[in-house]
Backbone as a chain_set.jsonl record, in Angstrom:
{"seq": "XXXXXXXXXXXXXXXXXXXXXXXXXXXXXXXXXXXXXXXXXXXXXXXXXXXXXXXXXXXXXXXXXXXXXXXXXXXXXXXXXXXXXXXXXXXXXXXXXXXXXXXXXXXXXXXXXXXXXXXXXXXXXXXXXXXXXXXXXXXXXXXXXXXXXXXXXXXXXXXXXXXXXXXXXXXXXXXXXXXXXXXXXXXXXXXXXX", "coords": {"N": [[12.072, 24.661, 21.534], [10.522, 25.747, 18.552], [8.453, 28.698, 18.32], [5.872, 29.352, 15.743], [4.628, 31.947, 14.274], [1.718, 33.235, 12.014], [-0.337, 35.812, 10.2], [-3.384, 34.512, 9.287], [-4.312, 34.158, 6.259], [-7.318, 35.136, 4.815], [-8.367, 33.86, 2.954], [-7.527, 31.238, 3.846], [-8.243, 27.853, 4.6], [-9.174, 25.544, 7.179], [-8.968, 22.438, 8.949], [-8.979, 21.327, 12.248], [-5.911, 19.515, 13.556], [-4.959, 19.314, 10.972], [-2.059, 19.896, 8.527], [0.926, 21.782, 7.457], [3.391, 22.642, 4.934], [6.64, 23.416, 5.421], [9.012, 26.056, 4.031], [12.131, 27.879, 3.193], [14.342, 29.985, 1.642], [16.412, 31.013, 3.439], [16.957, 28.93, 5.131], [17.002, 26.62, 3.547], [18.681, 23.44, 2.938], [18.414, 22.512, 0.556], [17.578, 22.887, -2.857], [14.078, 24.343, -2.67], [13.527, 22.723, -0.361], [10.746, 21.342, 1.384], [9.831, 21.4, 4.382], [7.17, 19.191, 6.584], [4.96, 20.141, 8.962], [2.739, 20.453, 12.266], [-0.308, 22.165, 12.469], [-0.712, 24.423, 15.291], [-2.904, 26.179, 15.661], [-5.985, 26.309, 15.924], [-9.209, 26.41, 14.445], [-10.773, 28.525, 14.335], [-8.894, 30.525, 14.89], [-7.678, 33.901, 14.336], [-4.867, 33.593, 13.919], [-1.969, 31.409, 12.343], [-0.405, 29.294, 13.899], [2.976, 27.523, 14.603], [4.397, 24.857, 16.526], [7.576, 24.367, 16.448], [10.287, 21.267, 16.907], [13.768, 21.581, 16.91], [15.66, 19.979, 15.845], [17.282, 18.812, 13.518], [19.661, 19.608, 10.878], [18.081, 21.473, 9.343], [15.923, 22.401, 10.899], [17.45, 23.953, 13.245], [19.025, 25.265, 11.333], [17.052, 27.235, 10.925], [16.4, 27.903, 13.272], [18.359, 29.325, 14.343], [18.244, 31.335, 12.422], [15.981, 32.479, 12.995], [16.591, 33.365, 15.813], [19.247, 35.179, 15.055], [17.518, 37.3, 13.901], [16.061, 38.596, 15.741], [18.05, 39.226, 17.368], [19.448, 41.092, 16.157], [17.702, 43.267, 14.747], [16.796, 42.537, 12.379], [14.637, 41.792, 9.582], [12.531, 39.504, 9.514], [13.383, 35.997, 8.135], [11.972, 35.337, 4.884], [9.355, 32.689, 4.763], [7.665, 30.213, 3.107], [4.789, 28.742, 3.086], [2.59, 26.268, 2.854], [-0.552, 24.136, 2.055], [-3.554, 23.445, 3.279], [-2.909, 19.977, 4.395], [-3.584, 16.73, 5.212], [-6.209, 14.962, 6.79], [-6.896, 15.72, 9.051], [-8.078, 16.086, 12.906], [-10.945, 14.482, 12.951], [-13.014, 12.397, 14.005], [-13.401, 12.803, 16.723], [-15.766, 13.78, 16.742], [-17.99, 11.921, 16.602], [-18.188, 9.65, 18.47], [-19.449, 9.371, 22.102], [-17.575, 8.889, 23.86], [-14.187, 9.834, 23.701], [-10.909, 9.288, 23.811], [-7.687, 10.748, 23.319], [-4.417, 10.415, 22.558], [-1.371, 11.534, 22.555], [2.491, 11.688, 22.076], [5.055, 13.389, 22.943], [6.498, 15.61, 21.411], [4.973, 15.503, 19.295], [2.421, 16.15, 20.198], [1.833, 18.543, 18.948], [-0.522, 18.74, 17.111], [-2.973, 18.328, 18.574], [-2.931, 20.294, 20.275], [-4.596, 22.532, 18.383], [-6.894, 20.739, 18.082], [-7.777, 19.737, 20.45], [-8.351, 22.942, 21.515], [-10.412, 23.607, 19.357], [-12.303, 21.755, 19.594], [-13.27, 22.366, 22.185], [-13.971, 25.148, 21.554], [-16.03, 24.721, 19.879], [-17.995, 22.983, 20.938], [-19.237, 24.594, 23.333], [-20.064, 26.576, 21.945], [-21.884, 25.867, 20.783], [-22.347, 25.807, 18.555], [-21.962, 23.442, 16.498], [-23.682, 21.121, 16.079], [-23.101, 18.865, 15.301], [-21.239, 17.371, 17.454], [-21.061, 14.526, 18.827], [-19.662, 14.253, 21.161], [-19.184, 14.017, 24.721], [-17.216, 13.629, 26.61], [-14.199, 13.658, 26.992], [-11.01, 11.878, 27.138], [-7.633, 12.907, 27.454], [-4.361, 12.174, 26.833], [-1.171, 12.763, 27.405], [2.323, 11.613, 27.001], [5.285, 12.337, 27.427], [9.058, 12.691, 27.435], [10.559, 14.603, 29.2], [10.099, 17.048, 31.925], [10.519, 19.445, 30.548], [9.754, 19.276, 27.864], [7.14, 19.901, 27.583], [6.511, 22.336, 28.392], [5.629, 24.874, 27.132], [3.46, 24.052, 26.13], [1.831, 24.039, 28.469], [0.775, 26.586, 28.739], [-1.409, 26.305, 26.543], [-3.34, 24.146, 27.115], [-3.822, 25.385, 29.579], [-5.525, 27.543, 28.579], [-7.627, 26.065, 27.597], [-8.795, 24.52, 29.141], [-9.75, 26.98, 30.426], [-11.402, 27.453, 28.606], [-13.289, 25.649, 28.453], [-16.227, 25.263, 29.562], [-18.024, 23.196, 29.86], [-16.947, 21.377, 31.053], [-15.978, 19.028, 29.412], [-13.631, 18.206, 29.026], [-11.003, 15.99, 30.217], [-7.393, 16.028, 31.267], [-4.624, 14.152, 31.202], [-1.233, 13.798, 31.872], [2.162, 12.326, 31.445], [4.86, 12.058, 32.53], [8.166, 10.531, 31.94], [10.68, 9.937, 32.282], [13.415, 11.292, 34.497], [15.715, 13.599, 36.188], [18.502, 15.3, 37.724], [17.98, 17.013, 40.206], [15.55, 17.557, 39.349], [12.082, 18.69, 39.822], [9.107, 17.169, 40.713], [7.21, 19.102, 41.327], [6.653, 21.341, 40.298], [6.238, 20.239, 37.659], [4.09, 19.401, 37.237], [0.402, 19.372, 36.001], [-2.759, 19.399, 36.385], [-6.467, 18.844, 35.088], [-8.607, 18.706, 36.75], [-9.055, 19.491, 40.298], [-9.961, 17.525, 41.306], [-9.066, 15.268, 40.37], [-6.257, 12.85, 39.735], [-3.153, 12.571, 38.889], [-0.819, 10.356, 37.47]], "CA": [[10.905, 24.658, 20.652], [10.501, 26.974, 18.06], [7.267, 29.047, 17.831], [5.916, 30.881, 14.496], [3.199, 32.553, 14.475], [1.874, 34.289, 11.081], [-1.392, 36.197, 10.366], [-3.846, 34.163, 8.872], [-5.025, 35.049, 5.402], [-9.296, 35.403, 5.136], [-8.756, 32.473, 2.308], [-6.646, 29.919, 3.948], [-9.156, 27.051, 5.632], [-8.401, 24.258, 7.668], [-9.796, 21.906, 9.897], [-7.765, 20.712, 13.522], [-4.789, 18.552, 13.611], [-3.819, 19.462, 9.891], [-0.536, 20.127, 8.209], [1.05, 22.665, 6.327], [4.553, 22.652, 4.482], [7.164, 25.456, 5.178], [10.316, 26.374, 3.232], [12.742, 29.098, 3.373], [15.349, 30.086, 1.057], [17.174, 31.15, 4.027], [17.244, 28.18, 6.256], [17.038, 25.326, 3.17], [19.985, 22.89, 2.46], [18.341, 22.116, -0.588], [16.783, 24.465, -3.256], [12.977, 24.314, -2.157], [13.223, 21.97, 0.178], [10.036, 21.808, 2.438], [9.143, 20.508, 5.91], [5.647, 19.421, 7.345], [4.715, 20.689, 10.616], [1.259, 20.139, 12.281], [-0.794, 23.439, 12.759], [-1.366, 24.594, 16.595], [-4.145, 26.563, 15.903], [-7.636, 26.002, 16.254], [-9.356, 26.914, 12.856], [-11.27, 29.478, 14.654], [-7.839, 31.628, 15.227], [-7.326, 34.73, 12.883], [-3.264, 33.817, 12.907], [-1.322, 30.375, 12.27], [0.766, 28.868, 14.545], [3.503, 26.308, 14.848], [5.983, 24.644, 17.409], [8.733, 23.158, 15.688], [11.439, 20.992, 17.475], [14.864, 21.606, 16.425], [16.483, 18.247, 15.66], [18.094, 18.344, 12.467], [20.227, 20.696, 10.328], [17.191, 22.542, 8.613], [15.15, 23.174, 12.104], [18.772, 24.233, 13.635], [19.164, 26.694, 10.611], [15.625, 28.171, 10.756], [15.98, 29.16, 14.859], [19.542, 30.507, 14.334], [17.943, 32.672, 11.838], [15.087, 33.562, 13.815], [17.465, 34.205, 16.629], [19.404, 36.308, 14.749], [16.588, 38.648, 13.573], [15.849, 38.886, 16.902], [18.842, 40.251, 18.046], [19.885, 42.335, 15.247], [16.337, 43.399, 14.66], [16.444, 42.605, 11.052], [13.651, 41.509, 9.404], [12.884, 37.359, 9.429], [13.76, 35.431, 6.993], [10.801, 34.716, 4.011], [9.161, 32.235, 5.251], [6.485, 29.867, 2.508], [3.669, 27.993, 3.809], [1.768, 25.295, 1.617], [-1.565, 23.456, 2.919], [-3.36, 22.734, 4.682], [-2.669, 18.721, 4.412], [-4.612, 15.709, 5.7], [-7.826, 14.996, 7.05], [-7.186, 16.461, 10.845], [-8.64, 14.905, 13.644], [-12.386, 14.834, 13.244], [-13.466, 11.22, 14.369], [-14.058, 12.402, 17.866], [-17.481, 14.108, 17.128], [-18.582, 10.517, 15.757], [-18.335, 8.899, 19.521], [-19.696, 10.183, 23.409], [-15.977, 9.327, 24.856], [-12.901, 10.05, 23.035], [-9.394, 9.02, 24.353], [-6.58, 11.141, 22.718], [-2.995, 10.106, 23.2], [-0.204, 12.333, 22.413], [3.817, 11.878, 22.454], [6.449, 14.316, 22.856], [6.169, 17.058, 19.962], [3.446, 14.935, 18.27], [1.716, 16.496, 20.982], [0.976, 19.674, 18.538], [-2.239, 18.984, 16.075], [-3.971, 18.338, 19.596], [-3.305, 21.969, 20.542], [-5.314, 22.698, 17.632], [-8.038, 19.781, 17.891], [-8.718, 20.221, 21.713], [-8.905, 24.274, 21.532], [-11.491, 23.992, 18.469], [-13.047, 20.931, 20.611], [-13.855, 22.932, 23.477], [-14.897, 26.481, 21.281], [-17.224, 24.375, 19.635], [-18.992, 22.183, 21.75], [-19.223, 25.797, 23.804], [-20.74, 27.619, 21.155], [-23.241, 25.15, 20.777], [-22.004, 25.904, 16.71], [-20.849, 22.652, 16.414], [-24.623, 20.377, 16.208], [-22.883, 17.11, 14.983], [-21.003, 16.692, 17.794], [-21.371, 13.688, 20.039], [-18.798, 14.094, 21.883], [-19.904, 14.606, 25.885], [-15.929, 13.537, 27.389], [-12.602, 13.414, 26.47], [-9.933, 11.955, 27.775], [-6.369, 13.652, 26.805], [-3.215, 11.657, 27.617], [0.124, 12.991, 27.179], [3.247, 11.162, 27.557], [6.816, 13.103, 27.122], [10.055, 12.612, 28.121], [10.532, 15.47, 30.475], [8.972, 18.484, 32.001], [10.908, 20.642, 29.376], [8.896, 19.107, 26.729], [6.323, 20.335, 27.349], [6.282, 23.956, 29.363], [5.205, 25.76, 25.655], [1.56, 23.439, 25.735], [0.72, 24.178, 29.007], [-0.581, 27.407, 28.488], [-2.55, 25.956, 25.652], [-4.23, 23.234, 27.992], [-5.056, 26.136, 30.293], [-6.403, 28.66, 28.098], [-8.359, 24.948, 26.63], [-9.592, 24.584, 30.499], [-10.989, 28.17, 31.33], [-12.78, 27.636, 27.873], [-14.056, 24.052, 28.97], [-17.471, 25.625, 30.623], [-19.11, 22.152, 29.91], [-15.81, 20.138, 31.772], [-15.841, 17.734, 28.222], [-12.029, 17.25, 29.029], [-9.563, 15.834, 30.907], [-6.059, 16.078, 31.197], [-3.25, 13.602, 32.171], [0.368, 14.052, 31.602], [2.984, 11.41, 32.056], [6.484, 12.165, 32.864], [8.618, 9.296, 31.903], [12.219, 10.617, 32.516], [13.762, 12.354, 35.471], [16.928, 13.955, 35.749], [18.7, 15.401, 38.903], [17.278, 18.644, 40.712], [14.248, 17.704, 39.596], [10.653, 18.968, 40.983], [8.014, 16.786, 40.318], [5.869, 19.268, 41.78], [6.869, 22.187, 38.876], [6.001, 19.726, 36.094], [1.949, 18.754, 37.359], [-0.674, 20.17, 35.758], [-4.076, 18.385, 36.665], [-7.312, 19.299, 34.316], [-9.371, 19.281, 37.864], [-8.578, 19.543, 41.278], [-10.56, 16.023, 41.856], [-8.47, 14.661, 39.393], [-4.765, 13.076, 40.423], [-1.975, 12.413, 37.949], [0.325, 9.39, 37.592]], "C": [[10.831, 26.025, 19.976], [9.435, 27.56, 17.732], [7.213, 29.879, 16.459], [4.402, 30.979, 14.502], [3.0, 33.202, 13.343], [0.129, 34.709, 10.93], [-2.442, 35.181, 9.449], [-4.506, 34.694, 7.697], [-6.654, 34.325, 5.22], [-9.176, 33.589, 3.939], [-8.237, 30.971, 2.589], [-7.719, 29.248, 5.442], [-8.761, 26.138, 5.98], [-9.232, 23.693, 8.758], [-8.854, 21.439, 11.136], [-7.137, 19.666, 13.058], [-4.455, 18.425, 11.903], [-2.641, 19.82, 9.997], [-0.5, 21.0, 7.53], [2.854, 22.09, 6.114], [5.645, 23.807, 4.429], [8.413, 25.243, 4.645], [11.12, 27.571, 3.242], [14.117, 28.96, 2.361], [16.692, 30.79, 2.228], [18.171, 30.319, 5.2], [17.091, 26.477, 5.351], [18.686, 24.841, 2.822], [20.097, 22.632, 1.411], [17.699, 23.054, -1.725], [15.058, 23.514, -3.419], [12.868, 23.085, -1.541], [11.982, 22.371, 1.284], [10.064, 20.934, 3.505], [7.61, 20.358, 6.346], [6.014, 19.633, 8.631], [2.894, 20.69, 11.322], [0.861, 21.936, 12.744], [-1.373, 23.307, 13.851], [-2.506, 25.202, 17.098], [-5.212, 26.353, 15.584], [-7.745, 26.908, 14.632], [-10.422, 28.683, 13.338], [-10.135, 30.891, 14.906], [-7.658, 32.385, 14.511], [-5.396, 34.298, 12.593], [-3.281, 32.035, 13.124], [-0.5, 29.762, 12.893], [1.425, 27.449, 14.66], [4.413, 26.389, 16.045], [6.74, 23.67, 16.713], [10.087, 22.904, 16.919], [12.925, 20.931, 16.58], [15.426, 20.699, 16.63], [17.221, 18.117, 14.847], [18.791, 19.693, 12.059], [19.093, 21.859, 9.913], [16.418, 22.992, 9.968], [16.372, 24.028, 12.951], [19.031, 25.242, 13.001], [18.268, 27.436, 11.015], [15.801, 28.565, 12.383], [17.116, 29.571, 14.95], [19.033, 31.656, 13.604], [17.217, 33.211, 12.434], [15.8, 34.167, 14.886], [18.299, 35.517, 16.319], [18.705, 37.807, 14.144], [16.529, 39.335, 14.459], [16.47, 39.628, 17.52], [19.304, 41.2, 17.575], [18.435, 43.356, 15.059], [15.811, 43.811, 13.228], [15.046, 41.748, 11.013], [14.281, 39.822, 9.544], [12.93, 37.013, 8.766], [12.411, 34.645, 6.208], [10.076, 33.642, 4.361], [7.605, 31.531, 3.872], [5.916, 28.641, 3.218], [2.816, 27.23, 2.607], [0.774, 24.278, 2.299], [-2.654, 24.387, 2.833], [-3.784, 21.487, 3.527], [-3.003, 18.212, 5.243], [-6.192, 15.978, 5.908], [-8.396, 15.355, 8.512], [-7.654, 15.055, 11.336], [-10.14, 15.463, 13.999], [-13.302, 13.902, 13.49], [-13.661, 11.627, 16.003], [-15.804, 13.329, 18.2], [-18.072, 12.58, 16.725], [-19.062, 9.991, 17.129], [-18.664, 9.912, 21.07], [-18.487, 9.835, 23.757], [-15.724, 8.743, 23.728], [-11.803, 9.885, 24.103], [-8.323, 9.705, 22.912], [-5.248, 10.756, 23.11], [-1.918, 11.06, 22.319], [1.149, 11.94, 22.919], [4.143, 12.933, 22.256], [6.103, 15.567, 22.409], [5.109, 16.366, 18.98], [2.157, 15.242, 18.795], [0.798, 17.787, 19.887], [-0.218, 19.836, 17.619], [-3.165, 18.764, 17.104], [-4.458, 19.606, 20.445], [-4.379, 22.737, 19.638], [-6.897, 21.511, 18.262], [-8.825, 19.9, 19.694], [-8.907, 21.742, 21.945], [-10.492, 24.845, 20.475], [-12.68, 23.004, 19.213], [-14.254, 21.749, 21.947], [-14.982, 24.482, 23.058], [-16.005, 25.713, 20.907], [-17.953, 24.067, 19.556], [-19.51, 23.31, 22.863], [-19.82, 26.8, 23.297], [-21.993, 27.455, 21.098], [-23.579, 25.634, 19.154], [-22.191, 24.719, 15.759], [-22.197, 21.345, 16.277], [-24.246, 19.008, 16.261], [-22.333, 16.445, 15.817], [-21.316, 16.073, 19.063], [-21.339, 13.11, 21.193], [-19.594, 14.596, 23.794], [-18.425, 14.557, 26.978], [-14.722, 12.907, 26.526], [-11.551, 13.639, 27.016], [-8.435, 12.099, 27.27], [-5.453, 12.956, 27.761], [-2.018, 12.349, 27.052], [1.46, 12.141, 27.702], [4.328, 11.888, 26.834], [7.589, 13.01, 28.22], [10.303, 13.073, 29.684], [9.765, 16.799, 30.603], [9.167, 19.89, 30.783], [10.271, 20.452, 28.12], [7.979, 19.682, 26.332], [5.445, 21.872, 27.881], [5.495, 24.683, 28.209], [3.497, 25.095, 25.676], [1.231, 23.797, 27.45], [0.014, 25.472, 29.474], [-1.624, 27.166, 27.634], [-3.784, 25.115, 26.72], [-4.522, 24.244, 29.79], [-5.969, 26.912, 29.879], [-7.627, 27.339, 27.243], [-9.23, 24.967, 28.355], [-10.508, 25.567, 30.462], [-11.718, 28.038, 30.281], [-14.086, 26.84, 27.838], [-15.466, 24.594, 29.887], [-18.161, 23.809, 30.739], [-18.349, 21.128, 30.468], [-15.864, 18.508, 30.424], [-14.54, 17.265, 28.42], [-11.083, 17.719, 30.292], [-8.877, 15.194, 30.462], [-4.957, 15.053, 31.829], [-2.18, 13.331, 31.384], [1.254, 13.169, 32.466], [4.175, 11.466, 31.821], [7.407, 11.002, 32.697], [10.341, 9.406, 32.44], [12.801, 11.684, 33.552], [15.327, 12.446, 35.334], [17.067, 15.225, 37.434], [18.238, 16.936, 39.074], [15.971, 18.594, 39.74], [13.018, 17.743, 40.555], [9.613, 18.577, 40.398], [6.809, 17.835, 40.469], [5.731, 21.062, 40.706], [5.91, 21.59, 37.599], [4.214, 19.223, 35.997], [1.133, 19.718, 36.884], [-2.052, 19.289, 35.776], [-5.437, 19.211, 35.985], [-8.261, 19.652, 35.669], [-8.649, 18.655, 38.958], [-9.262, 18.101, 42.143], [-9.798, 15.291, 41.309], [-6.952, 14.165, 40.191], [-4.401, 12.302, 39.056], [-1.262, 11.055, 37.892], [1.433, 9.939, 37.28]], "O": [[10.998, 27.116, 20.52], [9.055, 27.118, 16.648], [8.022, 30.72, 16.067], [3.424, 30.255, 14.687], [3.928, 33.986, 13.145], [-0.675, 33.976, 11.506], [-1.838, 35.178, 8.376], [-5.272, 35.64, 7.883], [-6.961, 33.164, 5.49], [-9.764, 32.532, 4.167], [-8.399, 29.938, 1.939], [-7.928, 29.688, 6.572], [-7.902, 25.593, 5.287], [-10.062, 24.351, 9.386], [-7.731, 21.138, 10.729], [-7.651, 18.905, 12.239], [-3.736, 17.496, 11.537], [-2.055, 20.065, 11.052], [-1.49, 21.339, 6.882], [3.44, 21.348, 6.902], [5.631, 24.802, 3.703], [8.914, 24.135, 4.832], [10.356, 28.531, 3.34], [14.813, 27.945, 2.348], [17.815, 31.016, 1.777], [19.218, 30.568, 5.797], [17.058, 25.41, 5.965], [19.627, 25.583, 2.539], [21.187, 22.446, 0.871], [17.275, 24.123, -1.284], [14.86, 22.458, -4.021], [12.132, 22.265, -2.09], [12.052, 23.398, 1.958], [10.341, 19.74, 3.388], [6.9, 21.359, 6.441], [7.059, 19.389, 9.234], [1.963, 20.987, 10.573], [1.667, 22.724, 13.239], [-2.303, 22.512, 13.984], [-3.053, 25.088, 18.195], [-5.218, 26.122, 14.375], [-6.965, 27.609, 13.988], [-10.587, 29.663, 12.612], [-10.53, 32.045, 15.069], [-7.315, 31.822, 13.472], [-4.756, 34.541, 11.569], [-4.136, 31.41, 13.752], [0.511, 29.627, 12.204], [0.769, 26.414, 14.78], [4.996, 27.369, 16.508], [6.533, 22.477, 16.49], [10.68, 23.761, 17.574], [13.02, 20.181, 15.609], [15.797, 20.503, 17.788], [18.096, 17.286, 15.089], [18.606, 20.729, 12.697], [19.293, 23.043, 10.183], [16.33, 24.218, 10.038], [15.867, 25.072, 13.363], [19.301, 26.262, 13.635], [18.647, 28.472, 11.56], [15.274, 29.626, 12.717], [17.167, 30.442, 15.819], [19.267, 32.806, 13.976], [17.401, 34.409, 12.65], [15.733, 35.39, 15.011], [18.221, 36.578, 16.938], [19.184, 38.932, 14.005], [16.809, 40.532, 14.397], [16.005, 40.559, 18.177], [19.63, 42.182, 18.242], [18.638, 44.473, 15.537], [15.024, 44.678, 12.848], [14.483, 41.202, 11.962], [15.356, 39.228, 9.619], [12.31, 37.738, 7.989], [11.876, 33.64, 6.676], [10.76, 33.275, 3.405], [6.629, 32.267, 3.723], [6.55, 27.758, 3.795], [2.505, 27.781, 1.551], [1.285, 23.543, 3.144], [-2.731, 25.567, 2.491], [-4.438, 21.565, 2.487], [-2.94, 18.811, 6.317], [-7.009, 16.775, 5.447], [-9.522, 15.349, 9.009], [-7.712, 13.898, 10.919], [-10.516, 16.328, 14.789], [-14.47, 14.242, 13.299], [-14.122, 10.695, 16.662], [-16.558, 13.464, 19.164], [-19.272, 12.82, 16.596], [-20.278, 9.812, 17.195], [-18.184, 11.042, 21.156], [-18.001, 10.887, 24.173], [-16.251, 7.883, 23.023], [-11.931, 10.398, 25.215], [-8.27, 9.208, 21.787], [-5.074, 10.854, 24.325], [-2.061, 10.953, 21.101], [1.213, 11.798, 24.14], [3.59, 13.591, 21.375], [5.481, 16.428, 23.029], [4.588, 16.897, 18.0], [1.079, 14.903, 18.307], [-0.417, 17.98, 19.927], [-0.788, 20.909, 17.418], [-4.327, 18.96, 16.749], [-5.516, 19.925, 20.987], [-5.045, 23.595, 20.217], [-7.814, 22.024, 18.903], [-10.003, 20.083, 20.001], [-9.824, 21.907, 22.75], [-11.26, 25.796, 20.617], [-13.822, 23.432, 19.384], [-15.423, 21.653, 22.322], [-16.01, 24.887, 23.6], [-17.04, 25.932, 21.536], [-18.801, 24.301, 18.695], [-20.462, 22.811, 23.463], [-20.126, 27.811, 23.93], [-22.937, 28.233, 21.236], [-24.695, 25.787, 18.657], [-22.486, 24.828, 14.569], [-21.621, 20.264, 16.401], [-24.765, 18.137, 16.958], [-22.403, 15.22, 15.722], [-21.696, 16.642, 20.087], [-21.972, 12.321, 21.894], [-20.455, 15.47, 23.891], [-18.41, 15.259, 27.989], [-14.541, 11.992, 25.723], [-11.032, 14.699, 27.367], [-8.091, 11.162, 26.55], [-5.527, 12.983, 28.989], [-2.121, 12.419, 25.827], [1.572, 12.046, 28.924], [4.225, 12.021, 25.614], [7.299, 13.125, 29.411], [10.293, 12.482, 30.763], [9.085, 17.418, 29.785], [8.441, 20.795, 30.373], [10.22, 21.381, 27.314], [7.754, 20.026, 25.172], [4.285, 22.269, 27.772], [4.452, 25.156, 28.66], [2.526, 25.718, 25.246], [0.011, 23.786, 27.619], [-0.935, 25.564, 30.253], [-2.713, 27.703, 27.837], [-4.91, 25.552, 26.957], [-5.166, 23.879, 30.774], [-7.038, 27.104, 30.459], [-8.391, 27.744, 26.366], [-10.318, 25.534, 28.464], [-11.726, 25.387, 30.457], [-12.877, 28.395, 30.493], [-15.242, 27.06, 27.48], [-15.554, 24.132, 31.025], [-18.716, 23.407, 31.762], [-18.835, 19.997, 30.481], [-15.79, 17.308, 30.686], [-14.217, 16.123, 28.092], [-10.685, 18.709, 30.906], [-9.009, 14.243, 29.692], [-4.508, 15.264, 32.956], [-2.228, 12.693, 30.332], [1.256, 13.127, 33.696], [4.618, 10.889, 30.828], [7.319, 10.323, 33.72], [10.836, 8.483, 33.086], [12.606, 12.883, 33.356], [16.051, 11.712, 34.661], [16.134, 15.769, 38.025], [18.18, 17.802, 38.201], [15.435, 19.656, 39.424], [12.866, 17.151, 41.624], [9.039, 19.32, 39.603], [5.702, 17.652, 39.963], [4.681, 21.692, 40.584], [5.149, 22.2, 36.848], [3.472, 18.866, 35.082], [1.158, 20.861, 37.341], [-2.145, 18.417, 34.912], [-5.5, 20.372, 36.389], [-8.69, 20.804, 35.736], [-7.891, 17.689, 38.868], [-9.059, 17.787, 43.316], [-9.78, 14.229, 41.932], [-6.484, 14.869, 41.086], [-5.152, 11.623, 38.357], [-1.331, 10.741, 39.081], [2.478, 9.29, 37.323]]}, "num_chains": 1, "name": "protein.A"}
């Protein structure tokens, strides 16, 4: 998974589980070709962040290049951003329980939508919403899927003062020298997992 992180500028607004479009003259096959990517951060964050999975030729270019910055300790390669795109996910102030479901890497506009979820039912900012529980499912392959979100869904916990959400994560795929007991993360300690 590839993280990017960039500073947020004061005019760029967005609401959870949008999109933006990124492009690079260093990592396109095409001239301005872009990619969508969902945005991981909460709109309350001063920077921008994505996780992109490397699957194809153009995500494959773009973390060789970041790799190589990295090790040479040249600068990174230009990097344009375009958005924010859609309409997020803002249908769960509408209802008292919400059910979220998440696959794989489609997992990331929820990193966004449950971190702004939790600041702002917490702030008590947030009047419209109706929300009082929400239940968060995840299903992905394997535990490697998802190691990068679960600091998000802890630093989404310790902010949870009002316990509005829980967490369950479903492992579908094992593979040898595995440790089921590595890959659990349980939203509460009353709580058990499938």
């Amino acid at each position: 998974i590839i993280y990017l992180q960039f500073k947020r500028p004061s005019s760029f607004k967005f609401r959870s589980g949008q999109w933006v479009r990124i492009s690079s003259p260093a990592f396109s096959c095409a001239f301005n070709e872009c990619h969508a990517f969902s945005l991981a951060s909460a709109p309350q964050s001063p920077t921008l962040e994505l996780y992109i999975k490397a699957v194809g030729p153009w995500t494959w270019k773009m973390r060789s290049e970041i790799m190589r910055a990295q090790a040479t300790g040249s600068p990174y390669p230009l990097v344009h951003m375009n958005g924010p795109y859609g309409d997020g996910n803002q249908e769960w102030t509408n209802y008292e329980v919400a059910i979220l479901v998440g696959g794989g890497i489609g997992v990331t506009p929820y990193a966004s939508t449950l971190t702004d979820l939790v600041l702002e039912t917490t702030s008590g900012r947030h009047h419209n919403v109706k929300c009082k529980k929400v239940y968060f499912l995840w299903i992905c392959p394997t535990h490697k899927n998802y190691e990068w979100f679960v600091d998000v869904l802890k630093d989404v916990e310790e902010l949870d003062k009002n316990d509005l959400l829980e967490t369950h994560i479903f492992v579908t795929q094992f593979f040898h020298k595995f440790d089921l007991r590595t890959t659990m993360l349980v939203s509460s300690s009353t709580q058990s997992v499938s």
